[in-house]
Coordinates of C-alpha atoms in Angstrom, one line a residue:
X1 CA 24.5 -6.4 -67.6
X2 CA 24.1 -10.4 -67.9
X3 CA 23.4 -12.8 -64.2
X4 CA 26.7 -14.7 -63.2
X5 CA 25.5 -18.0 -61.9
X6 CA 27.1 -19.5 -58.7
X7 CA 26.7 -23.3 -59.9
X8 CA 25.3 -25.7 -62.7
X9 CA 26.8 -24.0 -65.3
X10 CA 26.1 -24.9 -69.0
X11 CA 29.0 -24.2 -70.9
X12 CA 29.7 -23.7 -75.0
X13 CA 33.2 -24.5 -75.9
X14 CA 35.1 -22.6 -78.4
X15 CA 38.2 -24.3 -80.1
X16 CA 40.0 -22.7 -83.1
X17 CA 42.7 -24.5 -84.7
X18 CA 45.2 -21.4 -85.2
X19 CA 49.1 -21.8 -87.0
X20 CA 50.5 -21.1 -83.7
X21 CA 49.7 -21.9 -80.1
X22 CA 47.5 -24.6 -80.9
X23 CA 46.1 -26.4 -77.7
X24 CA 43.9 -29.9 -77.6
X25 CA 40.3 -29.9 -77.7
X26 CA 40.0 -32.8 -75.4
X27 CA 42.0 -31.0 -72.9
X28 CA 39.5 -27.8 -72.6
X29 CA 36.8 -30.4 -72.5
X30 CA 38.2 -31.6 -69.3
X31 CA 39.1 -28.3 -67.9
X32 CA 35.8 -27.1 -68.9
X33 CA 34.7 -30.5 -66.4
X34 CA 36.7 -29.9 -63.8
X35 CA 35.9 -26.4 -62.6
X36 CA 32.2 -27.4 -62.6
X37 CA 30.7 -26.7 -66.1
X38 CA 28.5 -28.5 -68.1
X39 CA 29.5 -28.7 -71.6
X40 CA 26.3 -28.8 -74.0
X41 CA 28.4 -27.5 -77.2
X42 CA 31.7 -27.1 -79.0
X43 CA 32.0 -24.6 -81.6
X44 CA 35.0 -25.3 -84.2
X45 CA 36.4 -23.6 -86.8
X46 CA 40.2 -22.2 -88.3
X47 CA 41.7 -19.1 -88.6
X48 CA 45.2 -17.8 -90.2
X49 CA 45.0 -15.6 -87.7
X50 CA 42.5 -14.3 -84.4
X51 CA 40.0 -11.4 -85.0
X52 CA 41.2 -8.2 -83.3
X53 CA 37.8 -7.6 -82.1
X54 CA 36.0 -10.6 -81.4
X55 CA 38.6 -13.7 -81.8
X56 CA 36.5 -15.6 -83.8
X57 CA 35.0 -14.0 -87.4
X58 CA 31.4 -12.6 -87.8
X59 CA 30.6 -16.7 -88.6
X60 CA 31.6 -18.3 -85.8
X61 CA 29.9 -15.0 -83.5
X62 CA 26.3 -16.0 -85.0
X63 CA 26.9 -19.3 -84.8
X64 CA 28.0 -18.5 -80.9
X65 CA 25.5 -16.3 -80.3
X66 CA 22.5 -19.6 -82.0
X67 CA 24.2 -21.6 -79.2
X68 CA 23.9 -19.5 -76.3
X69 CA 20.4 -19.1 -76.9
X70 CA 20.0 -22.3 -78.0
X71 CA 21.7 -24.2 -75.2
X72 CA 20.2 -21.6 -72.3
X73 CA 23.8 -21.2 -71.9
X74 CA 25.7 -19.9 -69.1
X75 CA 29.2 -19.2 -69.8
X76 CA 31.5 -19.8 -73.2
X77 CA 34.7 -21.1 -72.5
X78 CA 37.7 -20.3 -75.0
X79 CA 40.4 -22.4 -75.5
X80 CA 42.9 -19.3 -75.9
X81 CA 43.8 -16.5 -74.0
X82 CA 41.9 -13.4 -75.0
X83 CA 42.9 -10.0 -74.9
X84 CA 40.5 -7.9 -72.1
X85 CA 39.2 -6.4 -74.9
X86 CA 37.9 -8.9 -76.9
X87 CA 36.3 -11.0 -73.8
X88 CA 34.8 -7.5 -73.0
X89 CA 33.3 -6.8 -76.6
X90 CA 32.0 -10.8 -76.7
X91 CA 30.2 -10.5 -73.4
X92 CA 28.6 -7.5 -74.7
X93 CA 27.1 -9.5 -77.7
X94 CA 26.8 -12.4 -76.1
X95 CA 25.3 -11.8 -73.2
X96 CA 26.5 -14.0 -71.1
X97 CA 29.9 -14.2 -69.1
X98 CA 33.1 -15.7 -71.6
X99 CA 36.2 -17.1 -69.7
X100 CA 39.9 -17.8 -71.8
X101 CA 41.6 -20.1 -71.1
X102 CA 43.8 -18.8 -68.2
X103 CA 40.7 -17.9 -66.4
X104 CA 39.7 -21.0 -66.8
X105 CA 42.8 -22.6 -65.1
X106 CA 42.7 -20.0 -62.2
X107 CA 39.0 -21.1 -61.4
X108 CA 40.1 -24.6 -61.0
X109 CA 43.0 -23.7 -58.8
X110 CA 40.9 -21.6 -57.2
X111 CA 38.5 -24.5 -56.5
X112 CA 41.5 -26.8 -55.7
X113 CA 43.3 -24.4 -53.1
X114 CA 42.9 -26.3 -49.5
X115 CA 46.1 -24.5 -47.7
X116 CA 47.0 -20.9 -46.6
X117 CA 49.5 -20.7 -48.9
X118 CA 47.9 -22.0 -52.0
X119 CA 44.8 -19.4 -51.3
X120 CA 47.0 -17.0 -50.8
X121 CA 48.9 -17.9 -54.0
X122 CA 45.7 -18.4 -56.3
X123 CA 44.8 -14.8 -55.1
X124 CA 47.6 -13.1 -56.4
X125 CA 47.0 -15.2 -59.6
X126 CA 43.4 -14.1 -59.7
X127 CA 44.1 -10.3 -59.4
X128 CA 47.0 -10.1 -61.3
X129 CA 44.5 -11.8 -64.2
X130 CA 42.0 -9.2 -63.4
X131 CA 44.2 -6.3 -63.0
X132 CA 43.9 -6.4 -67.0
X133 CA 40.5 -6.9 -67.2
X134 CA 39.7 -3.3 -65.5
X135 CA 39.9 -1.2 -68.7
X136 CA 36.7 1.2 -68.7
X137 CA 35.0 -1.9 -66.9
X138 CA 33.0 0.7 -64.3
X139 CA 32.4 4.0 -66.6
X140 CA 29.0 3.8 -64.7
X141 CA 30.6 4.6 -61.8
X142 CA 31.7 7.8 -62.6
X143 CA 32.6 9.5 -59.5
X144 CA 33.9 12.8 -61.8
X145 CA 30.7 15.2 -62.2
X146 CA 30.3 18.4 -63.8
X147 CA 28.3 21.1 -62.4
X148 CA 28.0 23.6 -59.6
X149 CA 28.3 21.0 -56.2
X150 CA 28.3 17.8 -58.5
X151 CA 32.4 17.9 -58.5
X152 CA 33.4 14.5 -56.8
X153 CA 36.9 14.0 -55.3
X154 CA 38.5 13.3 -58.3
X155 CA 39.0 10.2 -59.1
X156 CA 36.7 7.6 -60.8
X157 CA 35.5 4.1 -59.3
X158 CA 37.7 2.4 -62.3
X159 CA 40.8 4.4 -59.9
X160 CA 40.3 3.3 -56.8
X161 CA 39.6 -0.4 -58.2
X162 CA 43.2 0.3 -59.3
X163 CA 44.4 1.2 -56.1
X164 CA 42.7 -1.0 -53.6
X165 CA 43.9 -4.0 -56.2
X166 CA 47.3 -2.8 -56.1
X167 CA 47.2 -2.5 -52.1
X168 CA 45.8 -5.7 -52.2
X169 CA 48.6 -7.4 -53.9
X170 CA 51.3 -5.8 -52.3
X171 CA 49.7 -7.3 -48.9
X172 CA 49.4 -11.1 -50.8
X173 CA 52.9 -10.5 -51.8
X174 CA 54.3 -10.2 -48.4
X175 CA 53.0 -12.7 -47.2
X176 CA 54.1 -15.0 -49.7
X177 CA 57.7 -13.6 -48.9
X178 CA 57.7 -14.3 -45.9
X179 CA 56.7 -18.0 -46.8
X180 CA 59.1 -18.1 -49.2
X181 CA 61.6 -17.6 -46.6
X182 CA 60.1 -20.6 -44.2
X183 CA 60.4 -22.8 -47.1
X184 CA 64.7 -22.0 -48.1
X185 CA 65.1 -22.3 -44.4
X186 CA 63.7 -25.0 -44.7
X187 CA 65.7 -26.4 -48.2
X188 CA 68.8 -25.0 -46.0
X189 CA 68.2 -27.4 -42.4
X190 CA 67.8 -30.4 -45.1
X191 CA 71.2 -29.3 -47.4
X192 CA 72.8 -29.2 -43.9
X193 CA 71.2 -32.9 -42.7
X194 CA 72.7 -33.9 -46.1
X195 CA 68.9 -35.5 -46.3
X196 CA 68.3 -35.7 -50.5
X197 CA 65.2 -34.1 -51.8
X198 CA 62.9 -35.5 -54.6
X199 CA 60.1 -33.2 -56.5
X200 CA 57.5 -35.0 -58.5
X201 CA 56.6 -33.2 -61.6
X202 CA 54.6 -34.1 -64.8
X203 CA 51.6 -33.0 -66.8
X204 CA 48.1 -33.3 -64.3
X205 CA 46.7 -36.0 -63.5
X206 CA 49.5 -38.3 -64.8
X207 CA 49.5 -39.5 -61.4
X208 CA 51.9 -38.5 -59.4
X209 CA 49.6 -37.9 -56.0
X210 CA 48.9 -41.7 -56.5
X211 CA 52.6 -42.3 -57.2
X212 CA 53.3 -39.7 -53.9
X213 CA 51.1 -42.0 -51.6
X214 CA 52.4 -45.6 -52.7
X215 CA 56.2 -44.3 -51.9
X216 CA 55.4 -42.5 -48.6
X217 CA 52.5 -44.5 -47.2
X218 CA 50.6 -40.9 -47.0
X219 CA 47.1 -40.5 -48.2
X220 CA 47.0 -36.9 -50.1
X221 CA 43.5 -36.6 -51.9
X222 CA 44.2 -38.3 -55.7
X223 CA 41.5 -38.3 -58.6
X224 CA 41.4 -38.8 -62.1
X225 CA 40.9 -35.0 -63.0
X226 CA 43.2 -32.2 -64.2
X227 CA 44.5 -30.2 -60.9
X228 CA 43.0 -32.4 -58.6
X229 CA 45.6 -31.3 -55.7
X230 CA 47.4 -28.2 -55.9
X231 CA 49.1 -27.8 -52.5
X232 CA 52.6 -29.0 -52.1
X233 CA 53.5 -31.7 -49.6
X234 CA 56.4 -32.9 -48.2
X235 CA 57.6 -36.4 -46.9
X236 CA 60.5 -38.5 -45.4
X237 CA 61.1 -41.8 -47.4
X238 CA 63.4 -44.3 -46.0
X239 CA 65.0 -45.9 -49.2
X240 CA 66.2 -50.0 -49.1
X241 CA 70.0 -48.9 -48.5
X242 CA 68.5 -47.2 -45.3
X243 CA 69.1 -43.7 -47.4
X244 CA 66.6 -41.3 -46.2
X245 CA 64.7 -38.5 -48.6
X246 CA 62.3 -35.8 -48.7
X247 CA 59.9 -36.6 -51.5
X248 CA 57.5 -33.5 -52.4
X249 CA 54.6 -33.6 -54.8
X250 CA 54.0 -30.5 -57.0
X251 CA 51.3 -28.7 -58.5
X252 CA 50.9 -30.2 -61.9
X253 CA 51.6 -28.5 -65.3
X254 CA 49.9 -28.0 -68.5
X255 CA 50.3 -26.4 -71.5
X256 CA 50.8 -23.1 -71.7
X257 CA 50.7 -22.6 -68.2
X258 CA 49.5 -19.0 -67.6
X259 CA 52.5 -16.5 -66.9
X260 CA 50.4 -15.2 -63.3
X261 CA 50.5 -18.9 -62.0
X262 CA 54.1 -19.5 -62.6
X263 CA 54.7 -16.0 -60.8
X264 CA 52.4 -16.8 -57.8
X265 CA 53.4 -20.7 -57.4
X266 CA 57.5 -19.6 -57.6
X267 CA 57.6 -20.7 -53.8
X268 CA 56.0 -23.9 -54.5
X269 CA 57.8 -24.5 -57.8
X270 CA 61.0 -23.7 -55.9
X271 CA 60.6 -27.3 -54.6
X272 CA 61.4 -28.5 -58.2
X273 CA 63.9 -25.9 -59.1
X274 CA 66.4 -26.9 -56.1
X275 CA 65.5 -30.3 -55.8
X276 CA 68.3 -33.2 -56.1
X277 CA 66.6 -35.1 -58.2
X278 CA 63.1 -35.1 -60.6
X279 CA 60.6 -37.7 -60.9
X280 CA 58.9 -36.5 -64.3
X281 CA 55.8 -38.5 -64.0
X282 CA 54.3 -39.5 -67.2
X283 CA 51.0 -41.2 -68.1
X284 CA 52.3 -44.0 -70.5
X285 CA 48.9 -44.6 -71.9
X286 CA 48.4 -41.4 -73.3
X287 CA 48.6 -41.0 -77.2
X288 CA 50.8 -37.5 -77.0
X289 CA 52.6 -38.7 -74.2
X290 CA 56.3 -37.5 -76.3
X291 CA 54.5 -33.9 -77.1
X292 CA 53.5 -33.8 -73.1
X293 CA 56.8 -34.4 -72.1
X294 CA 58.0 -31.4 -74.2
X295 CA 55.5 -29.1 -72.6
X296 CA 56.3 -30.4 -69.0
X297 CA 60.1 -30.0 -69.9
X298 CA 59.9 -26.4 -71.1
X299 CA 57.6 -25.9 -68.0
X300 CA 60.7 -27.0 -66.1
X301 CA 62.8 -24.2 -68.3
X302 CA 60.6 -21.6 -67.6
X303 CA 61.0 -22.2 -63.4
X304 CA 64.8 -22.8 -64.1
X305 CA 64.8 -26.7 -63.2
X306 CA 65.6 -27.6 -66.6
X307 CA 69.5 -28.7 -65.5
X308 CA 68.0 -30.7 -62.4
X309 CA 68.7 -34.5 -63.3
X310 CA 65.8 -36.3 -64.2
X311 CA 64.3 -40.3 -63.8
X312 CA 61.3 -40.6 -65.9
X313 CA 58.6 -42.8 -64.4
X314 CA 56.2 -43.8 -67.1
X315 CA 53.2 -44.3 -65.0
X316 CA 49.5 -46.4 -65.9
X317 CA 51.4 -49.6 -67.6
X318 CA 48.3 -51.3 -66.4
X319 CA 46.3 -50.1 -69.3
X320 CA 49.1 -51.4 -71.5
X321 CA 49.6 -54.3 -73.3
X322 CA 52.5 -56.9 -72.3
X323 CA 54.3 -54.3 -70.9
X324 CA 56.3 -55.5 -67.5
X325 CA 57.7 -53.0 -64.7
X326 CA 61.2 -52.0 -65.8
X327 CA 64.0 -49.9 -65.8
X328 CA 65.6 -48.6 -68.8
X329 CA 69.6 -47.7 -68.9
X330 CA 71.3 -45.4 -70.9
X331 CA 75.0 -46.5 -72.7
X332 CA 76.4 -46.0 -69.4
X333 CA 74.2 -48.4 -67.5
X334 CA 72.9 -45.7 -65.6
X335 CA 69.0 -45.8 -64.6
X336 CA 66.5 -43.4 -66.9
X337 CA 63.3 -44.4 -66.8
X338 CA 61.2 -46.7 -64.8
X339 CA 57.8 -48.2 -65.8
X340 CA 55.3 -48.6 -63.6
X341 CA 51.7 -49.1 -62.1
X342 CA 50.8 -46.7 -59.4
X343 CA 47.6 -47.6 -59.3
X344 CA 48.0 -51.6 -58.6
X345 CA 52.0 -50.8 -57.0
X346 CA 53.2 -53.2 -59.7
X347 CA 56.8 -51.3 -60.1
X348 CA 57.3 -49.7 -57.0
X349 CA 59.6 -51.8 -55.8
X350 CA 61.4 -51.2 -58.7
X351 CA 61.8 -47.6 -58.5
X352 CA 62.6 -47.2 -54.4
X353 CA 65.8 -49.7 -55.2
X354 CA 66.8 -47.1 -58.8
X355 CA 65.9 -44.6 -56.3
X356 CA 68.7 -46.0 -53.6
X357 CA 71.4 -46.8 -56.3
X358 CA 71.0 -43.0 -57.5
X359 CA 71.4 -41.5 -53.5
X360 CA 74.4 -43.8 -52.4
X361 CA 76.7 -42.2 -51.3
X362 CA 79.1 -42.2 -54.3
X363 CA 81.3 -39.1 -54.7
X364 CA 83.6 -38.5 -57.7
X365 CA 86.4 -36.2 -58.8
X366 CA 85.9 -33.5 -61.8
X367 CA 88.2 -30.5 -63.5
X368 CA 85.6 -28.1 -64.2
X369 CA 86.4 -25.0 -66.7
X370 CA 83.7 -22.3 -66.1
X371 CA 83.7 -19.4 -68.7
X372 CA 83.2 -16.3 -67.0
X373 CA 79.5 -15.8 -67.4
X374 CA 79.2 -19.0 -65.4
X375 CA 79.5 -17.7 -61.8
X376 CA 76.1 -18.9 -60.6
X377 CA 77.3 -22.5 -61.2
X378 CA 80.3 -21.8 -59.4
X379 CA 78.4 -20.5 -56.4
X380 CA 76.4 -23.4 -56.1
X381 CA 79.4 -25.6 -56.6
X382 CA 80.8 -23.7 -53.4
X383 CA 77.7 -25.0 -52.0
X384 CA 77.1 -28.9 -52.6
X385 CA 80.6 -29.7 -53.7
X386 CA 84.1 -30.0 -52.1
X387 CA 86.4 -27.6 -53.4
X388 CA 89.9 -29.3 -54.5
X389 CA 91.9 -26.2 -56.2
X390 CA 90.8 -23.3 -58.1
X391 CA 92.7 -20.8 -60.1
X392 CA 91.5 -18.5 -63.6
X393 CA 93.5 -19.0 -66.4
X394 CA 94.3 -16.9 -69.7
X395 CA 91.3 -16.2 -71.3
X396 CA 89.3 -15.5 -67.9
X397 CA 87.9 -19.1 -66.9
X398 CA 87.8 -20.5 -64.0
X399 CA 89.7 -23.7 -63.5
X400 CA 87.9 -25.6 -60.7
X401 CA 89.1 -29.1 -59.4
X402 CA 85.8 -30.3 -56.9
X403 CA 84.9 -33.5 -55.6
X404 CA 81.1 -33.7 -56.2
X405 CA 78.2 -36.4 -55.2
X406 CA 76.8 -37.8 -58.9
X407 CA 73.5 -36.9 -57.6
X408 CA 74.7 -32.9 -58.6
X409 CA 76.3 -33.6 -61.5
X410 CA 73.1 -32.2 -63.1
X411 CA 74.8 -29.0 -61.8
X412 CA 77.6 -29.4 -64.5
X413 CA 75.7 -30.0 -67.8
X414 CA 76.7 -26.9 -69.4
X415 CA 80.4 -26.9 -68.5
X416 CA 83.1 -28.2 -70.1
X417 CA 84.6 -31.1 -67.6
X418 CA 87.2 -33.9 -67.2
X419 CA 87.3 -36.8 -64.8
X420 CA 90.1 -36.4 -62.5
X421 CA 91.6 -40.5 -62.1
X422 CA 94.0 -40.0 -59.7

């Protein structure tokens, strides 16, 4: 086989541009920086569609294979996911260790994790990455002989990789369940308190550790580099009308965000899914900051916090031009989006008094008409809102009358509702 170096790794980038799935080349190159690697080359190219065995075409292998020599390289990075077996067949012919793209992300969250809980969580990740990658990986390991007194037990080392993996996750698992738990009874003593809760979210590093310590006073480790915190923290923030909150800054997103993260982080992401209210953090100074938003918003869809109401905060106006910290207003004059600095706190005070207008204590009345394959917005409704009268009419809907704070009306934006004036 090939030497896996610890640290110092030299890197060769590989970006295809591909119909579908596309990702940004700048992107990998700071992935690529961020868990540690060196970047000495990028290899290029397009295809209609990848190679079943290799991913790239018997080209772009040569011209990989040049490089690696070339370069001394250690590792090549892919900007895709691979299938195990093509990362298996290019490390053959390569001879050096290749990494997609989702390996890639779980290194640097495996580098990031500081907490109990976000090892515990980067684990699962990990093994449920490599749980895939096992395929015929230890035929040299045969433990099956043939012979007179060469029969072994039975099973093979690629087996009992299986197994202890398996065993291994189960334990993880647990674990995490039982965290899961701390953290809804935790959600549950705050519902109770009637205390608000506010989840950060946004692509990484848009900001929103920096953001997280200019509203709460903390000092959470914030750099300029993709995933540079990972472990979710909570705060109290006493807003001007004396309104208090729990503000809690998530792990960031990014495109495509592998399937095993979102598994393994659904405690942390919980955070976001059942908070009052988002603060989708976005870097104003970015070129694709509209396409970002997309991916950070079918991020939110994927954790099912899509229908949690939103106040964009369009962070970094400092490297703008003649923009001034602001709040923009939809028809109804209510707040949207907030510009801000928080870098230089230019804004801030801005967004703590939208923040206070948004949590007073404003209740209103609402008819809502659930169709029947709405009963898990009528549960929650039992839950944050004030039932008024409820009956089903003809065609099966329920007919709810509620008085609701606006800060849940997020709850409602599916259902057909009328305002209730008397």
């Amino acid at each position: 086989m090939f030497d896996r170096p610890d640290s110092g790794e030299r890197a060769i980038l590989v970006h295809l541009t591909i119909r579908s799935g596309q990702e940004d080349l700048l992107e990998l190159k700071e992935l690529a920086k961020s868990a540690g690697t060196d970047p000495v080359y990028v290899v290029t190219g397009t295809r209609k569609r990848p190679d079943p065995k290799y991913f790239v075409g018997t080209g772009k292998l040569d011209e990989l294979k040049a490089a690696v020599v070339e370069y001394s390289a250690d590792v090549v990075l892919f900007n895709h996911p691979l299938a195990p077996s093509q990362e298996r067949n290019l490390e053959g012919f390569l001879g050096v260790r290749v990494v997609d793209r989702n390996g890639l992300i779980l290194d640097i969250f495996a580098q990031r994790a500081q907490s109990f809980e976000g090892k515990l969580q980067v684990e699962l990740a990990q093994l449920k990455h490599l749980s895939t990658r096992l395929v015929r990986g230890w035929t040299h390991l045969e433990r099956q002989k043939g012979g007179i007194g060469l029969r072994g037990p039975g099973e093979t080392q690629l087996e009992t990789d299986r197994r202890l993996l398996g065993l291994r996750i189960k334990q993880i698992q647990q674990r995490l369940d039982k965290v899961e738990k701390q953290r809804h009874q935790g959600r549950s003593k705050r519902k109770k308190a009637e205390i608000s809760s506010v989840s950060l979210v946004g692509y990484t590093n848009a900001g929103k550790s920096t953001l997280f310590n200019a509203l709460t006073g903390a000092d959470i480790y914030a750099a300029d580099q993709l995933f540079a915190t990972l472990d979710p923290t909570l705060r109290s923030c006493q807003l001007p009308n004396n309104t208090e909150i729990v503000l809690a800054d998530t792990v960031g997103f990014i495109r495509h965000l592998p399937h095993e993260l979102v598994a393994a982080f659904k405690s942390t992401l919980q955070e976001a899914s059942e908070a009052d209210l988002l603060l989708h953090v976005v870097d104003a100074f970015s070129e694709e900051r509209d396409e970002i938003m997309l991916q950070v918003n079918s991020v939110l869809k994927d954790i099912e916090a899509d229908k949690v109401r939103q106040l964009e905060v369009f962070n970094k106006i400092d490297l703008l031009e003649n923009i001034q910290p602001h709040v923009d207003r939809d028809d109804l004059g209510q707040p949207i989006r907030v510009w801000l600095s928080a870098e230089t706190g230019a804004g801030i005070e801005l967004l703590n008094a939208t923040l206070a207008e948004i949590f007073a204590n404003t209740k209103v009345k609402r008819r809502c008409y659930l169709r029947p394959d709405q009963t898990d917005i009528r549960a929650k409704l039992f839950t944050c809102a004030n039932i008024i009268d409820e009956h089903i009419d003809e065609s099966g809907a329920n007919d709810i009358k509620i008085e609701i704070d606006v800060r849940y009306l997020g709850l409602l934006k599916d259902v057909k509702i009328e305002e209730i004036t008397e």
